[in-house]
Amino acid sequence: MMTQMEKSIENLMSARKCLRANFEKSKALGVSIEKAGPRFDEIIQRLPSLELAIRPIRAQKDALGAVGGHINRAVVPATAVLKVFDAIHGLEKSLSDPQSDLPGYLGVLKRLEEALRFLGENCEMAIQWLADIVEYLEDHAVADDRFTSSMKEALSSLRELHNGEEKGRLDGGLLEVALDRLESEFRRLLVENTIPLPMSDPALPGEQPCIAPSPLPVPVIQKLQAIIGRLIANNRLDKCISIYVEVRSSNVRASLQALNLDYLEISVSEFNDVQSIEGHIAQWGKHLEFAVKHLFEAEYKLCNDVFERIGLDVWMSCFAKIAAQAGILAFLQFGKTVTESKKDPIKLLKLLDIFASLNKLRLDFNRLFGGAACVEIQNLTRDLIKSVIEGASEIFWELLVQVELQRQMPPPPDGSVPKLIVFITDYCNKLLGDDYKSILTQVLIIERSWKQEKFQERLLINELMNIMRAVDVNLETWSKTYQDLSLSYVFLMNNHWHLYKHLKGTKLGGLLGDSWLREHEKYKEYYSTFFLKESWGKLPALLSREGLILFSGGRATARDLVKKRLKAFNEAFDEMYKKQSNWVMMDKDLRDKTCQLIIQAIVPVYRSYMQNYGPLVEQEGSSKYVKYTAQSLEKMLNGLFHPKPVKHGSFKVRHPSGKFSNVITDQNQTSPTVK
């Protein structure tokens, strides 16, 4: 019985030990499996590469044999490319600051360009060989699809980088950065050595405009040329020119700012007539000459110095852009604005001033702006000259017609000189003067040539003679419109004396001749005599002594007769004085002489009469008949014919439409002289 139980216990103990041993083994196995998990993950991750590694083993033997040759052919250029690429980035450390060492910087930059050129030339070969390998691997299934696909994408990106706009980025953008720094140095050199030209006053007498020297030192120009050479080699000439034009045109504008050129922006609608901007037109000619002689001349020379190695077309184009941006077009446009303003005789003089300024600068314009690059400036200049010549000629040929049209207007009610007469005589003298005669002649010659007509030598002279003949006819016509014959004589005295005195010794007077002048002087004397006879000369007869010397009717009768005659004299004197107090003689000499003639005709007779017969009426203590003394008469008569303050007017010509822009409607106004 015990034996049986002992055996059972012994079996149980054995089973227990077996179970414990198996448990320990399971536990150890679990630990081993747990430790093996990461290794399995690593193996799983390595399976693709292992698969790729053994892929060629599965490929055909001849395919595996040929792939080696393809790889060897691609390795050589690819290795060369990589070595050059490494060398390029080695140059980056050698690129110094261009400001401190420009020659060294340019030298390294040139080596960088050469390296990139080699890289560009050989990179294509490496890409082609690599592409052949990929194609071979794909065709012969030597590599798996993922590998060949990845290689294709890499080659595609590399090919686009090489052939496209990013070709210069093969070096990682090093060359672009280096060139950007070089452009910055180009700008710095220009800015730091570009100073606005000191402005002297071109209006000062005796100052002759001189051609300014090159405004940049020679060493700076040499540096600019060296930089331009490298920028051109890298297709950056346009950017270089853009920087140059920006800096230099800005400098010219800064130089011109001191001249206060705001008037160049004025439009036709901003002024009524040319007279209102006369000062601006005078400034315009001086400022234009100053700008051309000093500023644009210097820029022209500098463009040639800096860009001469590139070619004429390039530096002329550069200069044209500077001139346009700096303000030459604004100068020309202002002249065009003047030509578009209302027509009047003063405008003719201003147009001649503009023509004279342009003609004076004609050789400079042809030399500076004669190239093909300056076509805009040339067109605007030609258009301006055409408008000036046509406008000036049109006004000149209309002058005679306008003088004749003024004949329809009434003369001054005070008998003074019509402002047309004052204006036209001064005006014709201006046209014959040294400042305008040759210019006007040149303008008319050009205008006639455009019309295929020959210019007659005396055409200008004959036209001015016709104008003066029309003036004579106007005077005769106007004198006949006065109801008062004495006022008509005053009018003729005034005008004939004005023509004689103001034309004697002048260009116009010399043209008309001494006989013409003497004739007007005689006319003045002639009408002066008739004036005195028709007016004041009638008064002494009212103080007749007839019947007083031999009068036998007694003292009372004599007194009545004296009273009657003094009353008639006083009434006639008062009426005539009141009427003629409104008449005017502008010329002091004529006025004084006329007053003296009147005084000589009246005062001595009155004084003698009062000395002899005054006591007859003075004894009564009445001033009814004795209103004046000889002294008071003389003082009153000396006060006759003085001019009154009046507003100034102007003489303007008719527009092509037939309407006047500002006709003379009041001949009594005093005319402004031609300045």
C-alpha positions as semicolon CSV with decimal commas, in nm:
position;residue;x (nm);y (nm);z (nm)
1;M;0,000;0,000;0,000
2;M;0,274;0,247;0,102
3;T;0,481;0,150;-0,179
4;Q;0,205;0,237;-0,412
5;M;0,159;0,579;-0,255
6;E;0,529;0,649;-0,251
7;K;0,545;0,582;-0,616
8;S;0,256;0,819;-0,677
9;I;0,421;1,089;-0,473
10;E;0,745;1,028;-0,648
11;N;0,569;1,062;-0,982
12;L;0,404;1,382;-0,870
13;M;0,736;1,524;-0,763
14;S;0,885;1,431;-1,095
15;A;0,595;1,595;-1,279
16;R;0,633;1,898;-1,061
17;K;1,000;1,926;-1,144
18;C;0,923;1,877;-1,511
19;L;0,658;2,145;-1,508
20;R;0,892;2,382;-1,320
21;A;1,167;2,318;-1,571
22;N;0,931;2,374;-1,864
23;F;0,803;2,691;-1,701
24;E;1,156;2,822;-1,662
25;K;1,230;2,732;-2,021
26;S;0,909;2,910;-2,137
27;K;1,000;3,210;-1,931
28;A;1,348;3,214;-2,078
29;L;1,203;3,173;-2,427
30;G;0,961;3,463;-2,368
31;V;1,250;3,683;-2,263
32;S;1,445;3,575;-2,571
33;I;1,146;3,642;-2,797
34;E;1,099;3,984;-2,636
35;K;1,462;4,067;-2,702
36;A;1,438;3,943;-3,060
37;G;1,147;4,184;-3,149
38;P;1,364;4,489;-3,233
39;R;1,597;4,272;-3,431
40;F;1,304;4,153;-3,638
41;D;1,200;4,514;-3,696
42;E;1,554;4,596;-3,807
43;I;1,554;4,296;-4,040
44;I;1,218;4,403;-4,184
45;Q;1,356;4,752;-4,248
46;R;1,663;4,611;-4,418
47;L;1,466;4,376;-4,639
48;P;1,409;4,635;-4,923
49;S;1,777;4,719;-4,940
50;L;1,867;4,354;-4,921
51;E;1,620;4,288;-5,196
52;L;1,782;4,561;-5,406
53;A;2,123;4,422;-5,325
54;I;2,033;4,077;-5,441
55;R;1,827;4,206;-5,740
56;P;2,125;4,201;-5,975
57;I;2,189;3,845;-5,864
58;R;1,850;3,757;-6,008
59;A;1,922;3,954;-6,329
60;Q;2,062;3,789;-6,633
61;K;2,435;3,743;-6,639
62;D;2,501;3,950;-6,956
63;A;2,295;4,242;-6,817
64;L;2,497;4,234;-6,496
65;G;2,818;4,226;-6,694
66;A;2,730;4,529;-6,908
67;V;2,610;4,754;-6,626
68;G;2,963;4,797;-6,492
69;G;3,078;4,973;-6,808
70;H;2,789;5,216;-6,794
71;I;2,867;5,296;-6,434
72;N;3,237;5,352;-6,504
73;R;3,162;5,594;-6,792
74;A;2,932;5,803;-6,570
75;V;3,157;5,810;-6,266
76;V;3,442;6,005;-6,434
77;P;3,243;6,318;-6,542
78;A;3,028;6,302;-6,230
79;T;3,338;6,297;-6,013
80;A;3,486;6,592;-6,207
81;V;3,166;6,786;-6,162
82;L;3,166;6,720;-5,789
83;K;3,528;6,830;-5,759
84;V;3,458;7,158;-5,949
85;F;3,147;7,211;-5,740
86;D;3,355;7,177;-5,424
87;A;3,613;7,418;-5,571
88;I;3,339;7,673;-5,644
89;H;3,231;7,678;-5,286
90;G;3,593;7,702;-5,188
91;L;3,605;8,034;-5,378
92;E;3,328;8,173;-5,160
93;K;3,579;8,231;-4,879
94;S;3,804;8,421;-5,123
95;L;3,534;8,671;-5,226
96;S;3,641;8,986;-5,042
97;D;3,447;9,310;-5,001
98;P;3,442;9,483;-5,347
99;Q;3,466;9,824;-5,179
100;S;3,796;9,740;-5,007
101;D;3,955;9,532;-5,284
102;L;3,774;9,564;-5,615
103;P;4,049;9,413;-5,834
104;G;4,078;9,111;-5,604
105;Y;3,701;9,070;-5,597
106;L;3,678;9,087;-5,976
107;G;3,962;8,834;-6,008
108;V;3,789;8,580;-5,783
109;L;3,461;8,649;-5,959
110;K;3,621;8,574;-6,293
111;R;3,756;8,244;-6,162
112;L;3,410;8,165;-6,027
113;E;3,262;8,233;-6,371
114;E;3,519;8,004;-6,536
115;A;3,449;7,729;-6,284
116;L;3,078;7,761;-6,340
117;R;3,132;7,753;-6,714
118;F;3,326;7,425;-6,676
119;L;3,059;7,295;-6,442
120;G;2,788;7,385;-6,690
121;E;2,969;7,224;-6,981
122;N;3,050;6,898;-6,796
123;C;2,734;6,872;-6,595
124;E;2,545;6,804;-6,915
125;M;2,775;6,514;-6,992
126;A;2,736;6,368;-6,641
127;I;2,361;6,400;-6,660
128;Q;2,355;6,224;-6,995
129;W;2,567;5,931;-6,871
130;L;2,358;5,897;-6,556
131;A;2,045;5,902;-6,769
132;D;2,188;5,620;-6,981
133;I;2,249;5,412;-6,665
134;V;1,894;5,465;-6,543
135;E;1,757;5,372;-6,883
136;Y;1,973;5,057;-6,892
137;L;1,873;4,953;-6,541
138;E;1,508;5,004;-6,625
139;D;1,524;4,822;-6,958
140;H;1,708;4,519;-6,817
141;A;1,531;4,501;-6,481
142;V;1,864;4,524;-6,303
143;A;1,711;4,751;-6,034
144;D;1,365;4,767;-5,890
145;D;1,106;5,021;-5,993
146;R;1,138;5,236;-5,682
147;F;1,509;5,282;-5,739
148;T;1,475;5,376;-6,106
149;S;1,182;5,606;-6,031
150;S;1,382;5,789;-5,766
151;M;1,677;5,823;-6,005
152;K;1,450;5,959;-6,277
153;E;1,310;6,228;-6,048
154;A;1,659;6,334;-5,939
155;L;1,782;6,353;-6,298
156;S;1,475;6,547;-6,407
157;S;1,530;6,805;-6,135
158;L;1,899;6,829;-6,220
159;R;1,824;6,873;-6,592
160;E;1,569;7,148;-6,524
161;L;1,818;7,324;-6,300
162;H;2,084;7,304;-6,569
163;N;1,875;7,406;-6,870
164;G;1,621;7,643;-6,718
165;E;1,630;7,995;-6,570
166;E;1,794;7,857;-6,255
167;K;2,107;7,747;-6,439
168;G;2,312;7,995;-6,236
169;R;2,194;7,822;-5,919
170;L;2,410;7,514;-5,982
171;D;2,651;7,675;-5,738
172;G;2,377;7,727;-5,483
173;G;2,330;8,094;-5,590
174;L;2,686;8,203;-5,509
175;L;2,743;8,382;-5,841
176;E;2,411;8,568;-5,819
177;V;2,496;8,691;-5,472
178;A;2,843;8,797;-5,587
179;L;2,699;8,986;-5,884
180;D;2,437;9,154;-5,663
181;R;2,718;9,279;-5,440
182;L;2,902;9,404;-5,748
183;E;2,592;9,597;-5,860
184;S;2,567;9,747;-5,512
185;E;2,930;9,859;-5,539
186;F;2,855;10,009;-5,881
187;R;2,570;10,209;-5,728
188;R;2,781;10,313;-5,430
189;L;3,061;10,445;-5,649
190;L;2,812;10,649;-5,850
191;V;2,620;10,786;-5,553
192;E;2,923;10,881;-5,345
193;N;3,095;11,054;-5,636
194;T;2,786;11,219;-5,784
195;I;2,729;11,570;-5,649
196;P;2,478;11,825;-5,786
197;L;2,657;12,092;-5,987
198;P;2,678;12,420;-5,790
199;M;2,437;12,665;-5,943
200;S;2,561;13,006;-6,054
201;D;2,307;13,262;-6,165
202;P;2,287;13,237;-6,547
203;A;2,109;13,573;-6,555
204;L;2,414;13,765;-6,432
205;P;2,551;13,988;-6,709
206;G;2,884;13,889;-6,850
207;E;2,864;13,526;-6,736
208;Q;2,923;13,299;-7,030
209;P;2,808;12,938;-6,993
210;C;3,103;12,703;-7,001
211;I;3,117;12,333;-7,069
212;A;3,147;12,154;-6,736
213;P;3,432;11,905;-6,690
214;S;3,365;11,536;-6,637
215;P;3,196;11,519;-6,297
216;L;3,361;11,188;-6,194
217;P;3,732;11,131;-6,115
218;V;3,926;10,913;-6,358
219;P;3,995;10,634;-6,100
220;V;3,622;10,609;-6,030
221;I;3,545;10,586;-6,403
222;Q;3,802;10,307;-6,437
223;K;3,640;10,114;-6,151
224;L;3,298;10,159;-6,309
225;Q;3,429;10,030;-6,641
226;A;3,580;9,723;-6,472
227;I;3,251;9,647;-6,296
228;I;3,056;9,697;-6,620
229;G;3,282;9,442;-6,792
230;R;3,198;9,171;-6,540
231;L;2,827;9,257;-6,538
232;I;2,814;9,242;-6,917
233;A;2,980;8,898;-6,907
234;N;2,688;8,785;-6,690
235;N;2,409;8,946;-6,898
236;R;2,348;9,225;-6,648
237;L;2,410;9,527;-6,872
238;D;2,045;9,639;-6,860
239;K;2,047;9,645;-6,481
240;C;2,377;9,830;-6,486
241;I;2,240;10,096;-6,721
242;S;1,925;10,122;-6,514
243;I;2,129;10,201;-6,201
244;Y;2,345;10,452;-6,390
245;V;2,045;10,632;-6,540
246;E;1,865;10,643;-6,207
247;V;2,159;10,797;-6,019
248;R;2,277;11,042;-6,285
249;S;1,931;11,168;-6,389
250;S;1,849;11,220;-6,022
251;N;2,166;11,426;-5,992
252;V;2,075;11,647;-6,287
253;R;1,728;11,705;-6,141
254;A;1,886;11,800;-5,810
255;S;2,113;12,046;-5,991
256;L;1,813;12,203;-6,167
257;Q;1,605;12,235;-5,851
258;A;1,802;12,545;-5,751
259;L;1,669;12,721;-6,061
260;N;1,305;12,699;-5,945
261;L;1,162;12,540;-6,259
262;D;0,805;12,501;-6,134
263;Y;0,688;12,723;-6,420
264;L;0,770;12,443;-6,667
265;E;0,459;12,259;-6,547
266;I;0,222;12,546;-6,632
267;S;-0,062;12,463;-6,872
268;V;-0,239;12,681;-7,129
269;S;-0,546;12,702;-6,907
270;E;-0,342;12,855;-6,624
271;F;-0,263;13,188;-6,793
272;N;-0,467;13,436;-6,998
273;D;-0,203;13,549;-7,245
274;V;0,169;13,543;-7,310
275;Q;0,222;13,877;-7,132
276;S;0,127;13,715;-6,801
277;I;0,422;13,470;-6,830
278;E;0,679;13,696;-7,002
279;G;0,915;13,656;-6,709
280;H;0,896;13,278;-6,729
281;I;0,973;13,282;-7,102
282;A;1,281;13,498;-7,043
283;Q;1,396;13,259;-6,769
284;W;1,323;12,960;-6,991
285;G;1,582;13,057;-7,250
286;K;1,854;13,114;-6,990
287;H;1,768;12,801;-6,796
288;L;1,761;12,585;-7,112
289;E;2,101;12,713;-7,220
290;F;2,239;12,656;-6,872
291;A;2,102;12,300;-6,860
292;V;2,235;12,210;-7,206
293;K;2,577;12,376;-7,174
294;H;2,651;12,271;-6,818
295;L;2,448;11,964;-6,725
296;F;2,358;11,766;-7,037
297;E;2,696;11,836;-7,195
298;A;2,865;11,688;-6,886
299;E;2,635;11,384;-6,884
300;Y;2,698;11,329;-7,255
301;K;3,073;11,328;-7,201
302;L;3,049;11,107;-6,891
303;C;2,831;10,849;-7,068
304;N;3,093;10,831;-7,340
305;D;3,374;10,794;-7,084
306;V;3,202;10,521;-6,883
307;F;3,043;10,315;-7,163
308;E;3,278;10,387;-7,457
309;R;3,412;10,029;-7,465
310;I;3,064;9,888;-7,516
311;G;2,966;10,088;-7,823
312;L;2,804;10,410;-7,943
313;D;2,448;10,278;-7,937
314;V;2,468;10,178;-7,572
315;W;2,605;10,500;-7,426
316;M;2,388;10,718;-7,652
317;S;2,083;10,524;-7,535
318;C;2,196;10,572;-7,176
319;F;2,238;10,947;-7,227
320;A;1,899;10,974;-7,397
321;K;1,731;10,816;-7,095
322;I;1,914;11,050;-6,856
323;A;1,817;11,357;-7,059
324;A;1,453;11,252;-7,080
325;Q;1,422;11,167;-6,711
326;A;1,620;11,472;-6,599
327;G;1,383;11,726;-6,758
328;I;1,473;11,816;-7,119
329;L;1,124;11,711;-7,229
330;A;0,968;11,949;-6,975
331;F;1,170;12,238;-7,123
332;L;1,047;12,158;-7,473
333;Q;0,688;12,106;-7,357
334;F;0,684;12,451;-7,195
335;G;0,782;12,606;-7,529
336;K;0,502;12,409;-7,695
337;T;0,257;12,539;-7,433
338;V;0,353;12,897;-7,523
339;T;0,284;12,830;-7,891
340;E;-0,066;12,704;-7,801
341;S;-0,162;13,021;-7,613
342;K;-0,385;13,300;-7,748
343;K;-0,251;13,501;-8,039
344;D;-0,140;13,860;-7,986
345;P;0,153;14,073;-8,105
346;I;0,347;14,028;-7,782
347;K;0,331;13,655;-7,844
348;L;0,521;13,711;-8,171
349;L;0,812;13,861;-7,976
350;K;0,806;13,576;-7,726
351;L;0,797;13,318;-8,006
352;L;1,098;13,489;-8,161
353;D;1,272;13,472;-7,821
354;I;1,204;13,098;-7,809
355;F;1,330;13,054;-8,165
356;A;1,644;13,253;-8,084
357;S;1,714;13,035;-7,779
358;L;1,668;12,713;-7,979
359;N;1,868;12,846;-8,273
360;K;2,151;12,944;-8,040
361;L;2,161;12,587;-7,911
362;R;2,104;12,425;-8,251
363;L;2,456;12,280;-8,285
364;D;2,448;12,157;-7,926
365;F;2,109;11,993;-7,980
366;N;2,225;11,826;-8,301
367;R;2,536;11,689;-8,133
368;L;2,384;11,585;-7,801
369;F;2,042;11,467;-7,917
370;G;2,110;11,374;-8,279
371;G;2,136;10,998;-8,226
372;A;1,865;10,742;-8,292
373;A;1,818;10,691;-7,918
374;C;1,699;11,053;-7,880
375;V;1,414;11,025;-8,130
376;E;1,154;11,144;-7,876
377;I;1,357;11,457;-7,802
378;Q;1,413;11,514;-8,174
379;N;1,043;11,485;-8,255
380;L;0,937;11,719;-7,977
381;T;1,206;11,971;-8,077
382;R;1,101;11,963;-8,443
383;D;0,737;12,000;-8,344
384;L;0,822;12,298;-8,122
385;I;1,025;12,471;-8,394
386;K;0,749;12,412;-8,647
387;S;0,486;12,559;-8,413
388;V;0,708;12,857;-8,333
389;I;0,776;12,940;-8,699
390;E;0,416;12,894;-8,810
391;G;0,277;13,086;-8,512
392;A;0,522;13,376;-8,547
393;S;0,470;13,404;-8,924
394;E;0,093;13,394;-8,891
395;I;0,089;13,678;-8,635
396;F;0,334;13,888;-8,840
397;W;0,137;13,862;-9,163
398;E;-0,185;13,949;-8,978
399;L;-0,046;14,271;-8,828
400;L;-0,140;14,486;-9,128
401;V;-0,492;14,346;-9,132
402;Q;-0,532;14,409;-8,762
403;V;-0,417;14,771;-8,795
404;E;-0,670;14,823;-9,073
405;L;-0,945;14,662;-8,865
406;Q;-0,877;14,907;-8,581
407;R;-0,986;15,184;-8,820
408;Q;-1,343;15,089;-8,739
409;M;-1,294;15,170;-8,371
410;P;-1,364;15,523;-8,240
411;P;-1,066;15,748;-8,160
412;P;-0,992;15,863;-7,802
413;P;-1,257;16,116;-7,687
414;D;-0,984;16,331;-7,531
415;G;-0,789;16,370;-7,857
416;S;-0,486;16,184;-7,722
417;V;-0,267;15,936;-7,908
418;P;-0,452;15,603;-7,957
419;K;-0,278;15,320;-7,787
420;L;-0,261;15,140;-8,120
421;I;-0,031;15,416;-8,250
422;V;0,193;15,400;-7,943
423;F;0,199;15,024;-7,951
424;I;0,255;14,973;-8,321
425;T;0,541;15,225;-8,345
426;D;0,722;15,073;-8,049
427;Y;0,642;14,728;-8,182
428;C;0,777;14,791;-8,533
429;N;1,091;14,940;-8,380
430;K;1,131;14,623;-8,180
431;L;1,097;14,409;-8,492
432;L;1,360;14,620;-8,667
433;G;1,595;14,615;-8,370
434;D;1,910;14,410;-8,340
435;D;1,737;14,160;-8,113
436;Y;1,460;14,062;-8,354
437;K;1,518;14,170;-8,715
438;S;1,759;13,891;-8,810
439;I;1,556;13,632;-8,618
440;L;1,227;13,738;-8,777
441;T;1,391;13,738;-9,119
442;Q;1,520;13,385;-9,061
443;V;1,177;13,271;-8,947
444;L;1,009;13,419;-9,253
445;I;1,269;13,264;-9,485
446;I;1,200;12,920;-9,337
447;E;0,823;12,975;-9,351
448;R;0,842;13,076;-9,718
449;S;1,062;12,778;-9,803
450;W;0,806;12,542;-9,651
451;K;0,549;12,695;-9,883
452;Q;0,782;12,662;-10,182
453;E;0,793;13,041;-10,208
454;K;1,099;13,258;-10,252
455;F;1,175;13,509;-9,980
456;Q;1,223;13,860;-10,119
457;E;1,500;14,055;-9,949
458;R;1,280;14,358;-9,873
459;L;0,972;14,157;-9,780
460;L;1,002;14,240;-9,410
461;I;1,077;14,608;-9,477
462;N;0,792;14,645;-9,722
463;E;0,544;14,488;-9,481
464;L;0,644;14,729;-9,203
465;M;0,617;15,022;-9,446
466;N;0,267;14,907;-9,538
467;I;0,176;14,895;-9,169
468;M;0,291;15,255;-9,118
469;R;0,098;15,369;-9,425
470;A;-0,208;15,202;-9,274
471;V;-0,139;15,396;-8,952
472;D;-0,145;15,725;-9,149
473;V;-0,477;15,628;-9,305
474;N;-0,615;15,538;-8,962
475;L;-0,523;15,882;-8,828
476;E;-0,697;16,063;-9,112
477;T;-1,004;15,843;-9,075
478;W;-1,023;15,889;-8,698
479;S;-0,974;16,269;-8,719
480;K;-1,284;16,301;-8,936
481;T;-1,505;16,133;-8,677
482;Y;-1,478;16,421;-8,425
483;Q;-1,776;16,658;-8,413
484;D;-1,558;16,932;-8,267
485;L;-1,313;17,061;-8,525
486;S;-1,075;17,190;-8,255
487;L;-1,060;16,848;-8,094
488;S;-0,982;16,701;-8,435
489;Y;-0,687;16,940;-8,461
490;V;-0,566;16,843;-8,111
491;F;-0,586;16,479;-8,211
492;L;-0,380;16,539;-8,526
493;M;-0,129;16,755;-8,338
494;N;-0,082;16,481;-8,079
495;N;-0,032;16,203;-8,329
496;H;0,185;16,379;-8,583
497;W;0,409;16,505;-8,305
498;H;0,421;16,155;-8,151
499;L;0,525;16,000;-8,482
500;Y;0,793;16,264;-8,536
501;K;0,936;16,272;-8,187
502;H;0,922;15,901;-8,105
503;L;1,046;15,776;-8,442
504;K;1,326;16,025;-8,494
505;G;1,660;15,850;-8,445
506;T;1,504;15,505;-8,435
507;K;1,531;15,208;-8,670
508;L;1,178;15,265;-8,793
509;G;1,239;15,638;-8,835
510;G;1,547;15,566;-9,042
511;L;1,346;15,327;-9,256
512;L;1,069;15,584;-9,314
513;G;1,321;15,857;-9,395
514;D;1,387;16,218;-9,288
515;S;1,138;16,360;-9,533
516;W;0,861;16,147;-9,382
517;L;0,955;16,262;-9,032
518;R;0,978;16,632;-9,133
519;E;0,641;16,604;-9,297
520;H;0,484;16,494;-8,969
521;E;0,661;16,775;-8,786
522;K;0,516;17,025;-9,033
523;Y;0,173;16,871;-8,994
524;K;0,196;16,928;-8,622
525;E;0,274;17,297;-8,674
526;Y;0,004;17,321;-8,937
527;Y;-0,270;17,179;-8,716
528;S;-0,143;17,375;-8,416
529;T;-0,205;17,696;-8,609
530;F;-0,553;17,587;-8,708
531;F;-0,632;17,475;-8,354
532;L;-0,543;17,815;-8,211
533;K;-0,736;17,992;-8,485
534;E;-1,048;17,778;-8,438
535;S;-1,058;17,798;-8,058
536;W;-0,866;18,036;-7,835
537;G;-0,780;18,269;-8,121
538;K;-1,142;18,381;-8,131
539;L;-1,144;18,515;-7,774
540;P;-0,931;18,832;-7,814
541;A;-1,187;18,968;-8,061
542;L;-1,445;18,965;-7,779
543;L;-1,235;19,228;-7,598
544;S;-1,264;19,474;-7,879
545;R;-1,192;19,844;-7,808
546;E;-1,414;19,955;-8,085
547;G;-1,644;20,235;-7,971
548;L;-1,457;20,293;-7,651
549;I;-1,181;20,528;-7,758
550;L;-1,394;20,771;-7,951
551;F;-1,708;20,702;-7,755
552;S;-1,892;21,026;-7,684
553;G;-2,190;20,885;-7,501
554;G;-2,040;20,931;-7,158
555;R;-1,876;20,719;-6,892
556;A;-2,188;20,520;-6,806
557;T;-2,234;20,407;-7,161
558;A;-1,866;20,303;-7,181
559;R;-1,901;20,109;-6,857
560;D;-2,197;19,915;-6,997
561;L;-2,009;19,834;-7,313
562;V;-1,707;19,705;-7,116
563;K;-1,935;19,497;-6,896
564;K;-2,100;19,344;-7,199
565;R;-1,771;19,254;-7,362
566;L;-1,615;19,114;-7,042
567;K;-1,924;18,903;-6,985
568;A;-1,903;18,762;-7,339
569;F;-1,530;18,692;-7,290
570;N;-1,585;18,522;-6,956
571;E;-1,861;18,302;-7,092
572;A;-1,658;18,202;-7,399
573;F;-1,347;18,139;-7,187
574;D;-1,535;17,931;-6,931
575;E;-1,703;17,722;-7,197
576;M;-1,382;17,662;-7,388
577;Y;-1,179;17,594;-7,075
578;K;-1,434;17,348;-6,941
579;K;-1,443;17,163;-7,273
580;Q;-1,070;17,153;-7,327
581;S;-0,996;17,058;-6,967
582;N;-1,089;16,706;-7,071
583;W;-0,853;16,704;-7,366
584;V;-0,507;16,552;-7,331
585;M;-0,161;16,610;-7,473
586;M;0,061;16,332;-7,341
587;D;0,386;16,489;-7,458
588;K;0,508;16,757;-7,217
589;D;0,691;16,958;-7,481
590;L;0,385;16,972;-7,703
591;R;0,162;17,053;-7,407
592;D;0,385;17,331;-7,277
593;K;0,431;17,485;-7,620
594;T;0,059;17,476;-7,696
595;C;-0,027;17,631;-7,361
596;Q;0,226;17,908;-7,421
597;L;0,074;17,983;-7,761
598;I;-0,269;18,010;-7,601
599;I;-0,134;18,230;-7,322
600;Q;0,040;18,457;-7,570
601;A;-0,281;18,489;-7,765
602;I;-0,506;18,559;-7,462
603;V;-0,322;18,697;-7,160
604;P;-0,148;19,006;-7,310
605;V;-0,473;19,118;-7,472
606;Y;-0,668;19,061;-7,150
607;R;-0,405;19,236;-6,936
608;S;-0,401;19,543;-7,163
609;Y;-0,779;19,554;-7,178
610;M;-0,813;19,537;-6,802
611;Q;-0,547;19,801;-6,748
612;N;-0,734;20,039;-6,972
613;Y;-1,097;19,957;-6,899
614;G;-1,094;19,753;-6,584
615;P;-1,133;20,055;-6,357
616;L;-1,469;20,128;-6,515
617;V;-1,618;19,812;-6,363
618;E;-1,386;19,752;-6,067
619;Q;-1,503;20,070;-5,896
620;E;-1,840;19,905;-5,834
621;G;-1,666;19,632;-5,625
622;S;-1,833;19,361;-5,825
623;S;-1,653;19,041;-5,944
624;K;-1,939;18,960;-6,176
625;Y;-1,752;19,094;-6,475
626;V;-1,393;19,079;-6,354
627;K;-1,369;18,704;-6,279
628;Y;-1,001;18,663;-6,360
629;T;-0,673;18,842;-6,333
630;A;-0,406;18,804;-6,597
631;Q;-0,210;18,586;-6,355
632;S;-0,506;18,355;-6,282
633;L;-0,575;18,317;-6,655
634;E;-0,215;18,221;-6,718
635;K;-0,221;17,968;-6,433
636;M;-0,543;17,811;-6,560
637;L;-0,420;17,789;-6,916
638;N;-0,095;17,626;-6,803
639;G;-0,305;17,355;-6,641
640;L;-0,470;17,247;-6,965
641;F;-0,415;16,912;-7,146
642;H;-0,258;16,722;-6,857
643;P;-0,312;16,345;-6,877
644;K;-0,547;16,172;-6,637
645;P;-0,466;15,842;-6,463
646;V;-0,601;15,560;-6,680
647;K;-0,598;15,183;-6,691
648;H;-0,357;15,004;-6,917
649;G;-0,483;14,796;-7,206
650;S;-0,335;14,581;-7,479
651;F;-0,361;14,533;-7,850
652;K;-0,439;14,181;-7,956
653;V;-0,499;14,019;-8,290
654;R;-0,793;13,834;-8,429
655;H;-0,814;13,457;-8,402
656;P;-0,860;13,250;-8,715
657;S;-1,229;13,226;-8,623
658;G;-1,255;13,599;-8,689
659;K;-1,313;13,698;-8,328
660;F;-1,080;13,915;-8,127
661;S;-0,933;13,772;-7,811
662;N;-0,913;14,119;-7,654
663;V;-0,971;14,400;-7,900
664;I;-0,920;14,767;-7,832
665;T;-1,260;14,899;-7,746
666;D;-1,144;15,217;-7,576
667;Q;-0,888;15,421;-7,765
668;N;-0,875;15,661;-7,474
669;Q;-0,673;15,412;-7,274
670;T;-0,301;15,458;-7,267
671;S;-0,113;15,185;-7,442
672;P;0,164;14,989;-7,274
673;T;0,493;15,007;-7,456
674;V;0,650;14,698;-7,603
675;K;0,905;14,569;-7,357
